XYZ file of C-alpha atoms in Angstrom:
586
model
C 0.000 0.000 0.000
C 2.830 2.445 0.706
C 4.935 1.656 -2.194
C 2.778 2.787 -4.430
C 1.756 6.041 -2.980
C 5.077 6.826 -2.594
C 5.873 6.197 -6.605
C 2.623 8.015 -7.767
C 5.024 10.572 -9.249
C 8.656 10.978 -10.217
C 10.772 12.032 -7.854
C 12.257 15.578 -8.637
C 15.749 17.435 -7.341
C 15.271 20.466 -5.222
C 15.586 23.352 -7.196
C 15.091 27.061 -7.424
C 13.051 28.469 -10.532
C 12.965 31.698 -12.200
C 10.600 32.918 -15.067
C 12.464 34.389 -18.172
C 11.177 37.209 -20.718
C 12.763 37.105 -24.068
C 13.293 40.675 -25.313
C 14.904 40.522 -29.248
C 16.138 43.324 -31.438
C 14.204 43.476 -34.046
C 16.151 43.452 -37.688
C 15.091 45.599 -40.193
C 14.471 44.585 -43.664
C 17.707 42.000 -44.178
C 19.310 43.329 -47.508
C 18.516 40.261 -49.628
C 19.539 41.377 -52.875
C 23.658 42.220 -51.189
C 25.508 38.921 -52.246
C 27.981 38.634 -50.292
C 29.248 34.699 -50.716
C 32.594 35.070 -52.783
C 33.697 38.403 -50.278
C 35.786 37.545 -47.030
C 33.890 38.753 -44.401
C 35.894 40.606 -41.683
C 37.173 38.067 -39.019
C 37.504 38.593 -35.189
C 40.764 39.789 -33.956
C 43.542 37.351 -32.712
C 43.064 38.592 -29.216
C 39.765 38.161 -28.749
C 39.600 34.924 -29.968
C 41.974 33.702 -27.166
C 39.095 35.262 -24.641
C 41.182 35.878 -21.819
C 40.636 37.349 -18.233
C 41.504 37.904 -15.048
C 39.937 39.021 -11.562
C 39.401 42.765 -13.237
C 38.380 42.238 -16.875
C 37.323 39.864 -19.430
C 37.958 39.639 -23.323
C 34.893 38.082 -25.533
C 34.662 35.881 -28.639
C 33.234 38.150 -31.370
C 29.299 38.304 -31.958
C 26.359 40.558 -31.776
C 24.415 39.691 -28.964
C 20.738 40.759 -30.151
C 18.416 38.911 -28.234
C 18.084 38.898 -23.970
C 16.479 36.791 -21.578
C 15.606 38.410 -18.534
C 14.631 37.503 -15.064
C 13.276 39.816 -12.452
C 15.047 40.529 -9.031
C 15.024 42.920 -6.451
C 18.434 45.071 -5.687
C 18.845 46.341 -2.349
C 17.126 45.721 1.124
C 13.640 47.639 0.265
C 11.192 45.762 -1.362
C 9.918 48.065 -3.736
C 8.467 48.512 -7.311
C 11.430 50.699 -7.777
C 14.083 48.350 -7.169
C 12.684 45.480 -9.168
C 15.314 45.639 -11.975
C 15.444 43.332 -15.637
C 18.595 40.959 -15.366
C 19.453 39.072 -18.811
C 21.015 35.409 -18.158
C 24.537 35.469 -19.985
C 26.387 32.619 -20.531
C 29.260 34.019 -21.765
C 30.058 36.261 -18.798
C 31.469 35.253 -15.482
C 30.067 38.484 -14.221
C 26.797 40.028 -13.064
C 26.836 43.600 -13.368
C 24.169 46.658 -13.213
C 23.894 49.875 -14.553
C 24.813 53.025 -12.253
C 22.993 56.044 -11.240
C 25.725 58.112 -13.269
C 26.264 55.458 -15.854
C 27.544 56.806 -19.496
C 27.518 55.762 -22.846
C 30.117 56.715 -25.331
C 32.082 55.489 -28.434
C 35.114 57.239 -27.176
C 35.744 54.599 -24.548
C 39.181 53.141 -24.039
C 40.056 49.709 -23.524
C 41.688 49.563 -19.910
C 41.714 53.372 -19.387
C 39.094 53.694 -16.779
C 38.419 58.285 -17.590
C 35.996 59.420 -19.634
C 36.537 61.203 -22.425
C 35.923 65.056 -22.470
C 34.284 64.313 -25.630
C 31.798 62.391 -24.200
C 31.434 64.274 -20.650
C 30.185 67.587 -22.854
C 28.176 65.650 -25.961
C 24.511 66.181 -25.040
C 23.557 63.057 -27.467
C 24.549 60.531 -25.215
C 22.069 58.481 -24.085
C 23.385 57.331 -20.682
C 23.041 53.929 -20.931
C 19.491 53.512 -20.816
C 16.230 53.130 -22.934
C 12.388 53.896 -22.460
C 12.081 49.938 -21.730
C 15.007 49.397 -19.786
C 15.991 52.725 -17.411
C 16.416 51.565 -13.885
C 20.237 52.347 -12.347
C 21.178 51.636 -9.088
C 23.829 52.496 -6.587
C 25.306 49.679 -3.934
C 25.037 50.718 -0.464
C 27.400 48.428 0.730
C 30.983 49.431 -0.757
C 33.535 47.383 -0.949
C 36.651 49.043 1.224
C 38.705 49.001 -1.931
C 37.811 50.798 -5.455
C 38.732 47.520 -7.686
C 37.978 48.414 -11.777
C 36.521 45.745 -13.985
C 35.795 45.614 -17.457
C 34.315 43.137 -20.190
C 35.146 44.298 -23.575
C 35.147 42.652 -27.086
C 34.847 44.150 -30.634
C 31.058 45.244 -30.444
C 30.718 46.279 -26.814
C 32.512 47.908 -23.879
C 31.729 47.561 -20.456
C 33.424 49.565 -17.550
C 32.879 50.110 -14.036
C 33.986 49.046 -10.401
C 32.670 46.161 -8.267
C 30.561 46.441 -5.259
C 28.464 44.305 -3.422
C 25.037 44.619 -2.440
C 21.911 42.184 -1.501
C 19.771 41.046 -4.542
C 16.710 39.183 -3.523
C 14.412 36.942 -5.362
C 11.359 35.360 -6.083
C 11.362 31.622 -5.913
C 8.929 31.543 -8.948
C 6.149 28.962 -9.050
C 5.077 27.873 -12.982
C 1.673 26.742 -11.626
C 1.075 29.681 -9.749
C 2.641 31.967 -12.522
C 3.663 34.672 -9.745
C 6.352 37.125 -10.868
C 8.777 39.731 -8.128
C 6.136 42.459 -9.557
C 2.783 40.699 -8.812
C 4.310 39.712 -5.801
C 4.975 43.335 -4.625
C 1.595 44.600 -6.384
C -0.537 41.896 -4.620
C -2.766 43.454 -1.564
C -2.051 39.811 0.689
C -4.478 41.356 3.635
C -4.187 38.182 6.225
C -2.684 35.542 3.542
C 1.034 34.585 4.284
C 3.492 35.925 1.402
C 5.800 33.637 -0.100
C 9.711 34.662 1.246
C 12.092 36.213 -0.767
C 15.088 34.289 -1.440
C 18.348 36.344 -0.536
C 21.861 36.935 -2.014
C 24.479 38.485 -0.293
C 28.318 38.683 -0.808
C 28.072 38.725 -4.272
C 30.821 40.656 -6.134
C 29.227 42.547 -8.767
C 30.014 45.447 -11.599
C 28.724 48.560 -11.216
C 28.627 49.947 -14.494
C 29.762 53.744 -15.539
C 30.766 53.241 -19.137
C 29.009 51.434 -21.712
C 29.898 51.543 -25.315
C 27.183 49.142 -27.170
C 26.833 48.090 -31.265
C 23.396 47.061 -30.501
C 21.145 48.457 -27.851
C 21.398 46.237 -24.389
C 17.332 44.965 -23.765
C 17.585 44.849 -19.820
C 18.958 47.132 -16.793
C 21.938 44.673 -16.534
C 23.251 40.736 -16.661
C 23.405 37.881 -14.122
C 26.649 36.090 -15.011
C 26.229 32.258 -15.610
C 29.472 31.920 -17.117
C 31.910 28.811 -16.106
C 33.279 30.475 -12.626
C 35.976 27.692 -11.733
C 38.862 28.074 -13.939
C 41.627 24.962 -13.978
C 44.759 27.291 -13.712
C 46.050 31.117 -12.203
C 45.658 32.209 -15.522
C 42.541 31.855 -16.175
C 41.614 33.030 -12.159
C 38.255 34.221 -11.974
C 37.500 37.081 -9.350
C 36.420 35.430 -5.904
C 32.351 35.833 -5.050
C 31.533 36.064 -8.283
C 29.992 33.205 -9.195
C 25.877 33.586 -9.169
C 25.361 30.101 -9.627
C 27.936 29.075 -6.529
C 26.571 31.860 -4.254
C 22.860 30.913 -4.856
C 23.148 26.982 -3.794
C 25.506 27.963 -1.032
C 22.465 30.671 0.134
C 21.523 28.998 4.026
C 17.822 29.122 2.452
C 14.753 27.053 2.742
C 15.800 26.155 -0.828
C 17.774 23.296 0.789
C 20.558 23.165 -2.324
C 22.695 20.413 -3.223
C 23.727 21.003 -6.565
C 26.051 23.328 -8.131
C 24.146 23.380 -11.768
C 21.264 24.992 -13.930
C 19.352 23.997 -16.343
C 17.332 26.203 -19.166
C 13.668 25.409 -20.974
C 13.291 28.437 -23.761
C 11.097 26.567 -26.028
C 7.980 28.900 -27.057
C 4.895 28.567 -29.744
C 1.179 29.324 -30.250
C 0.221 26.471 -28.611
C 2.806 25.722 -25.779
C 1.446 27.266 -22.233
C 4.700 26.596 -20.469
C 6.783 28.988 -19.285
C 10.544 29.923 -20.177
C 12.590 29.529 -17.368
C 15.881 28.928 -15.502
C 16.369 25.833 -12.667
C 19.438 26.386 -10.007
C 20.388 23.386 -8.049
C 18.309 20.840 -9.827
C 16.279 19.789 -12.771
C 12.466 18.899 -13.647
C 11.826 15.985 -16.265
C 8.354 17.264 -17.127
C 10.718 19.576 -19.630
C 12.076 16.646 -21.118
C 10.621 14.890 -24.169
C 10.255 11.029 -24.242
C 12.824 10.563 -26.987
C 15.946 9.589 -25.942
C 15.161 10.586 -22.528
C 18.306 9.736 -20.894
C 19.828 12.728 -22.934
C 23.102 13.524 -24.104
C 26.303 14.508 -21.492
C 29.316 16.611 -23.361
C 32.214 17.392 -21.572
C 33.118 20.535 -21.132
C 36.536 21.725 -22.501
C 39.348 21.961 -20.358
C 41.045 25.993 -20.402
C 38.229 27.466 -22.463
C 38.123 30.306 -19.879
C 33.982 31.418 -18.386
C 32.900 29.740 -21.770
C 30.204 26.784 -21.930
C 32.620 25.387 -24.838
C 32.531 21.768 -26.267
C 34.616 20.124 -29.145
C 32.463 19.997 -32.214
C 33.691 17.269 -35.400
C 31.223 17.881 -37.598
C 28.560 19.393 -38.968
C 25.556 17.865 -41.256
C 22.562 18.814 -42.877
C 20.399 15.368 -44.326
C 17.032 13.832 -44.413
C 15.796 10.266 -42.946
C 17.738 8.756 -46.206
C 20.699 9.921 -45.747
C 21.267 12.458 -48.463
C 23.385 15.172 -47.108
C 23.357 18.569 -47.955
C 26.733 19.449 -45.887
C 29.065 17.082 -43.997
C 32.028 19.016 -43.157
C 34.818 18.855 -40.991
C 35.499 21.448 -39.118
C 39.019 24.114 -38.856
C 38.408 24.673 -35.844
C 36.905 21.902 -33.591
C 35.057 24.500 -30.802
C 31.700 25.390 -30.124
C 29.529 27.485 -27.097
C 26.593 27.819 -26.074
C 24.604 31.293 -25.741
C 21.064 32.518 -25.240
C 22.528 36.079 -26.738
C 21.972 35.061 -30.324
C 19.528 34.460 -32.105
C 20.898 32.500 -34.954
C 23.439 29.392 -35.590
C 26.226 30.700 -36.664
C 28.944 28.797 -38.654
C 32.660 29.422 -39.827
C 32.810 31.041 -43.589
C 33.855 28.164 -45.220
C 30.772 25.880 -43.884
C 28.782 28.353 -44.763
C 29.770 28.710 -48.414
C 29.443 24.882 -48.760
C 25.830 24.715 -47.481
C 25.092 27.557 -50.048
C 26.463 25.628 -53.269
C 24.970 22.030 -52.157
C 21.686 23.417 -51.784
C 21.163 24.458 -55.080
C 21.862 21.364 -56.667
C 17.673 20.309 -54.975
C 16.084 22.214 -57.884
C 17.365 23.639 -61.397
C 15.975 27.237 -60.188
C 17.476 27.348 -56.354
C 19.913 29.795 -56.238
C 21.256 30.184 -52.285
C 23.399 32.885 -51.253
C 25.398 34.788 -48.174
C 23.693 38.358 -48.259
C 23.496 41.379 -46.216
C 27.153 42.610 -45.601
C 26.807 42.959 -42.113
C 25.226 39.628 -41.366
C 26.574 37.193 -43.910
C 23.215 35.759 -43.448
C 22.255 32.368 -45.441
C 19.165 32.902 -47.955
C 17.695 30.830 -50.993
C 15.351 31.322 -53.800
C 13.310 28.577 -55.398
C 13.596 26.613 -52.399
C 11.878 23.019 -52.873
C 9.366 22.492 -49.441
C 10.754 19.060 -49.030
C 14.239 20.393 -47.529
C 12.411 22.471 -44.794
C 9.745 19.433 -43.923
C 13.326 16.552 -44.528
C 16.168 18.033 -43.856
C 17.321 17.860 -40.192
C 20.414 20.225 -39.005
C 23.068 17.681 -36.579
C 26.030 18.058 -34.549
C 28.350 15.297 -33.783
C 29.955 16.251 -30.265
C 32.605 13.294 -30.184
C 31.075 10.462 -30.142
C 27.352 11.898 -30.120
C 25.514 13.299 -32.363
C 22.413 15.862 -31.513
C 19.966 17.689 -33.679
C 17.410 20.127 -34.036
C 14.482 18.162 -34.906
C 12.219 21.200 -35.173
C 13.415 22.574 -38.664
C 11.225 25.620 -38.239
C 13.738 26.880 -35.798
C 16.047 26.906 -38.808
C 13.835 29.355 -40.846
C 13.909 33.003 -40.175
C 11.226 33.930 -42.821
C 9.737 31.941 -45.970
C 7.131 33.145 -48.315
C 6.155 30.788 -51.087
C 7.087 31.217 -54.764
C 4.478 29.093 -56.505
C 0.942 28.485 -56.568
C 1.383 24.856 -55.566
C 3.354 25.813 -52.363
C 5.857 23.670 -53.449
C 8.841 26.138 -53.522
C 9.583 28.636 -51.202
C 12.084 31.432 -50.652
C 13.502 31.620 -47.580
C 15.677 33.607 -45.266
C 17.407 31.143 -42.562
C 18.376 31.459 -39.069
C 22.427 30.601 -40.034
C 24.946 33.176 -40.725
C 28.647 33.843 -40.776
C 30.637 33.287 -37.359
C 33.239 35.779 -37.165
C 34.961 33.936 -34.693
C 35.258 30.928 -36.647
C 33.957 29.133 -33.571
C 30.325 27.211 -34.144
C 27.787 29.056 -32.035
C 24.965 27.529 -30.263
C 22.336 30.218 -30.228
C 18.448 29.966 -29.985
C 17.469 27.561 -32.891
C 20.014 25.202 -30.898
C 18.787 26.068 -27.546
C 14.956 26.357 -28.100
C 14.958 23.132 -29.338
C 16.357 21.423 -26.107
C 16.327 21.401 -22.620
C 20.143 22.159 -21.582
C 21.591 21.172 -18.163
C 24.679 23.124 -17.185
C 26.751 21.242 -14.336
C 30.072 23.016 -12.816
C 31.052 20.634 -9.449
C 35.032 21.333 -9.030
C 35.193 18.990 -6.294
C 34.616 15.717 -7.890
C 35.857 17.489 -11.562
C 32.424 17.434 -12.928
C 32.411 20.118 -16.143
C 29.671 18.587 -18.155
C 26.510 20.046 -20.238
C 23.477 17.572 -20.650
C 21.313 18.640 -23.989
C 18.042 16.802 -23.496
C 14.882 17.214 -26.425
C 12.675 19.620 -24.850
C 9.242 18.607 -24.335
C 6.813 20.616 -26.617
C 3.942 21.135 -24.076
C 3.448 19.894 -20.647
C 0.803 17.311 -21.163
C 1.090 13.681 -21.768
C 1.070 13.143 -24.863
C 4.098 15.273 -25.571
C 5.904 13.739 -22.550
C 4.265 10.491 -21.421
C 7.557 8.877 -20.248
C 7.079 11.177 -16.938
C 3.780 9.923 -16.395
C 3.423 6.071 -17.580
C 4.400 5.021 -14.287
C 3.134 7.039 -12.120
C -0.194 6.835 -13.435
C 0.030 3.115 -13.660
C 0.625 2.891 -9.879
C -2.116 5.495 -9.135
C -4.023 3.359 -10.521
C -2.573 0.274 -8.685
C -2.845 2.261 -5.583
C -6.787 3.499 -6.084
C -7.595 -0.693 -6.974
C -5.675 -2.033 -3.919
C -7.066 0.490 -1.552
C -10.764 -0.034 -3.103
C -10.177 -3.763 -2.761
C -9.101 -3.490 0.991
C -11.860 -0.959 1.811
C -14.919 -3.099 0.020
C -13.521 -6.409 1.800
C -12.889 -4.769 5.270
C -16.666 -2.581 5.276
C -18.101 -6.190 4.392
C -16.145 -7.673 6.947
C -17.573 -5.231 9.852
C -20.817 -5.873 8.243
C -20.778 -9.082 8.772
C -19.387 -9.351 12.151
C -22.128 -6.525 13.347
C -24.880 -8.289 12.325
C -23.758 -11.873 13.734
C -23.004 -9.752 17.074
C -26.485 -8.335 17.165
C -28.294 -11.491 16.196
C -26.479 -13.328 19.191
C -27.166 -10.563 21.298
C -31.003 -10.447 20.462
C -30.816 -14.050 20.514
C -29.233 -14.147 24.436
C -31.418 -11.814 25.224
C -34.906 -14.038 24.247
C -33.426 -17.353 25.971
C -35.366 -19.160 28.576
C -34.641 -22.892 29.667
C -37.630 -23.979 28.001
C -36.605 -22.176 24.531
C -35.265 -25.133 22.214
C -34.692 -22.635 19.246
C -31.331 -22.962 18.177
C -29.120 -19.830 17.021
C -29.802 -20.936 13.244
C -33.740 -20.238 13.765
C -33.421 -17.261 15.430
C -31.126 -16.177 12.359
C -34.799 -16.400 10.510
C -36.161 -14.034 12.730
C -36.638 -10.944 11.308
C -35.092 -8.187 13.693
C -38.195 -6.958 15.567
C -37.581 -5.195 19.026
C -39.470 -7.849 21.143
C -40.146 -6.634 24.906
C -41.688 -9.905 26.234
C -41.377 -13.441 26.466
C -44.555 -14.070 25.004
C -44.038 -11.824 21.887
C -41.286 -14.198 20.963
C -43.166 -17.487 21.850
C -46.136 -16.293 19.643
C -43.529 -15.656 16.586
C -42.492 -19.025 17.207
C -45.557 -20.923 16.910
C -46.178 -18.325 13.777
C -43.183 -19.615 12.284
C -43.998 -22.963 13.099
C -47.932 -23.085 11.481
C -46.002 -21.052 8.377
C -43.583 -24.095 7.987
C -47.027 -26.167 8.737
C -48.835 -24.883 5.874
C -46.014 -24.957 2.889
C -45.993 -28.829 3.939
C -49.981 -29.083 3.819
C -49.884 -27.595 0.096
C -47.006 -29.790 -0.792
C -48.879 -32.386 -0.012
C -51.646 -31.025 -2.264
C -49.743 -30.585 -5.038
C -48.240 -34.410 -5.171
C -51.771 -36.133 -4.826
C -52.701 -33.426 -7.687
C -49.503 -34.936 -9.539
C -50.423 -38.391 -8.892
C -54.524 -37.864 -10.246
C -53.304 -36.868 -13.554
C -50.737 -39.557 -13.530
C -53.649 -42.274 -13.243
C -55.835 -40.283 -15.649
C -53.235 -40.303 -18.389
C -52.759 -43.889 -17.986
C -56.285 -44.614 -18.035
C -56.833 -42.839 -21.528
C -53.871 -44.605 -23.023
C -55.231 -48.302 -21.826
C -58.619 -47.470 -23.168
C -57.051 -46.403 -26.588
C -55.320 -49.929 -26.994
């Protein structure tokens, strides 16, 4: 009876949620008709790509980051609407920073010369940092004793400012309850018991002065979930920095074990879940039921705050077979992001895919256009390669795809009446880095656990398919069992209960017919137990009420016997008066 209550459903890590918001820059019109396939695109400089840092400032691999999720926290002691600030989850930063009260932007910002320019200190068009969506700034009260600079710079964006530490404090978000930090503040909770805020304190943090932005940033700062542990002093990362480490270290009600965190960004019309990020554990109802157990990558030794992996190859086929690419790679390194919102691939990759996909249809033509995005699109595109074709990575020995090839497509608008060929713009461009990046088509389509455990030299990523909705048929492996011993448990308990009520019944009524029984007995009363079953259960005060329902009983049994009797000399009449028509007859 326990066992199965206790396996009614799947047992489930302790973990702390968080509801993201996806805020994307939106593109205008892509310049289609640029071809840009036989020009060299420029390529990120040499120093970049080696993405070093130290305890005061960090280099980054070269790309636009033009997409931001966000989660919502509170900066500060005072839990107010004001301090409720937009935090985008970066996985390519070992820092969380913030923007300050007095916080700048200019393009006349120097790498590792912390002054601003005059230049910039008189030009009225700067727009300090902030947006009509994004504005909030914020000033630690809690400095540290020593002014310590830090910046994160790489060739589209330049970050500057000095770490402090302050408390941030957070909502453990509940996806049935679908609270947020801001409901939570607005909500009027009269005699109802709030949930608690979860806090963070100790962590070392950027206060931003300086920003110097390509693109504009979409949220009032960044929680770092870059790899914080670094194997060697040259790759040191500063100390309290690490969100991930100071969250399960927290002496919470959270009660966390695990130093990991996992991500669910899938989104359509007709998925109700919600995007968010798990610290300290995961939940399988975000897995789908193919290959369930997953996939595990290691993680690659000395590639800095990165989530990098070694990459072999790279192919684009259908169910068949037929590839459309299947190409080594120059350089065998890939990371993961949620900062952009494409796959992007080294040049020569690229240029490959474009020639091999023409060959589908006499009129495809498939080119790199837009000079600034060395973006992949094709005219005279036959349907069959979007519904067929399937985009997969071989990570060593493993190989992982993106079975939902409409994360591939950025836009397609059909070219014939018959819907048969399209023209489409795709979600794959040019990596300037030369490095494969694993942006949203990549990420949406899985459910990626991120673990970092330097005790036991556990550096792994687990990429998982991501269930598509939350209900069973999407993801029935979570609930096959579970159901099947609810139902075991509901039969087994409905079993015991029917046999045990009919058990008390029974032993009730034998009770009260022995007691009624007792209670009737006289030495002259030769009625055994079994007649006075018979009796039906009357209330009889006297004696001589239950002597007269005796002798009732008694001419009852008298009179079935007298019309017996009747019926066999009945029997036996027309027995003789058959006989006596057949003898007459003969």
């Amino acid at each position: 009876m326990i066992i199965p209550l206790l396996l009614l459903f799947p047992i489930i890590n302790a973990y702390f949620e968080q509801k993201l918001t996806r805020n994307v820059y939106q593109y205008q019109q892509f310049k289609i008709n640029e071809k840009v396939t036989a020009i060299a695109p420029k390529k990120c400089p040499q120093d970049l790509l080696n993405y070093t840092h130290s305890d005061t400032y960090v280099s980054q691999i070269c790309f636009n980051k033009n997409v931001y999720y966000n989660v919502e926290v509170i900066f500060g002691d005072n839990v107010t609407k004001n301090n409720t600030f937009q935090l985008a989850l970066d996985l390519t930063s070992p820092w969380t920073w913030y923007k300050s009260q007095d916080c700048m932007s200019c393009k006349k910002i120097n790498t590792l010369t912390y002054e601003i320019d005059d230049d910039c200190k008189h030009n009225s068009k700067n727009n300090n940092c902030f947006n009509d969506q994004f504005n909030k700034s914020f000033n630690a009260k809690k400095w540290n004793d020593v002014k310590v600079h830090g910046q994160i710079y790489s060739q589209n964006s330049l970050i500057q400012g000095t770490f402090q530490t302050d408390t941030i404090q957070m909502l453990a978000y509940n996806s049935s309850s679908k609270m947020t930090i801001s409901q939570y503040i607005a909500y009027e909770w009269g005699n109802s018991t709030p949930p608690s805020l979860v806090s963070i304190t100790g962590l070392q943090m950027l206060q931003v002065q300086l920003i110097n932005n390509e693109l504009p940033i979409l949220a009032d700062g960044v929680i770092g979930f870059g790899f914080g542990y670094t194997e060697t002093d040259e790759e040191r990362a500063k100390s309290d920095a690490d969100f991930v480490e100071k969250l399960v270290q927290e002496k919470t009600k959270l009660n966390l074990t695990k130093q990991l965190f996992a991500l669910y960004t899938y989104e359509s019309a007709v998925n109700f879940s919600e995007m968010v990020v798990q610290v300290g554990g995961i939940d399988e109802k975000y897995i789908r039921k193919q290959k369930s157990n997953g996939t595990w990558i290691d993680r690659l030794e000395k590639s800095g705050y990165y989530w990098m992996v070694e990459i072999n190859k790279i192919e684009l086929k259908n169910l068949e077979g037929r590839d459309v690419i299947n190409t080594e790679l120059p350089i065998k390194k890939a990371f993961f992001t949620l900062n952009s919102q494409f796959i992007e691939l080294p040049y020569d990759v690229m240029k490959a895919l474009t020639l091999n996909l023409q060959q589908f249809h006499s009129t495809t033509a498939c080119d790199l256009v837009d000079s600034d995005m060395y973006i992949l699109y094709c005219k005279n595109l036959p349907k069959s390669i979007q519904t067929d074709y399937i985009l997969t990575f071989t990570f060593g020995n493993n190989q992982i795809s993106i079975n939902n090839s409409n994360l591939l497509y950025r836009e397609c608008n059909s070219s014939s009446e018959d819907n048969r060929i399209w023209d489409c713009l795709f979600n794959i461009k040019f990596s300037q880095s030369e490095y494969v990046i694993l942006g949203e088509p990549f990420m949406k389509n899985h459910y990626i656990v991120f673990e970092n455990a330097p005790g036991n030299n556990t550096r792994k990523i687990g990429v998982f398919q991501a269930a598509t909705h939350m209900y069973y048929p999407e993801n029935p492996s979570q609930y096959e069992w579970p159901l099947f011993n609810a139902i075991l448990f509901i039969f087994l308990f409905g079993l015991v209960s029917v046999c045990s009520i009919t058990f008390l019944k029974s032993l009730c009524k034998d009770i009260f017919r022995s007691f009624k029984y007792r209670k009737a007995q006289n030495p002259e009363d030769q009625q055994s137990l079994r007649i006075s079953k018979d009796i039906d259960y009357v209330d009889y005060s006297t004696q001589e009420e239950v002597q007269s329902q005796i002798k009732n009983i008694e001419m009852s049994d008298q009179k079935k016997i007298e019309e017996w009797n009747k019926q066999q000399e009945q029997f036996k009449f027309g027995e003789q008066f058959t006989n006596s028509l057949e003898s007459n007859s003969l």
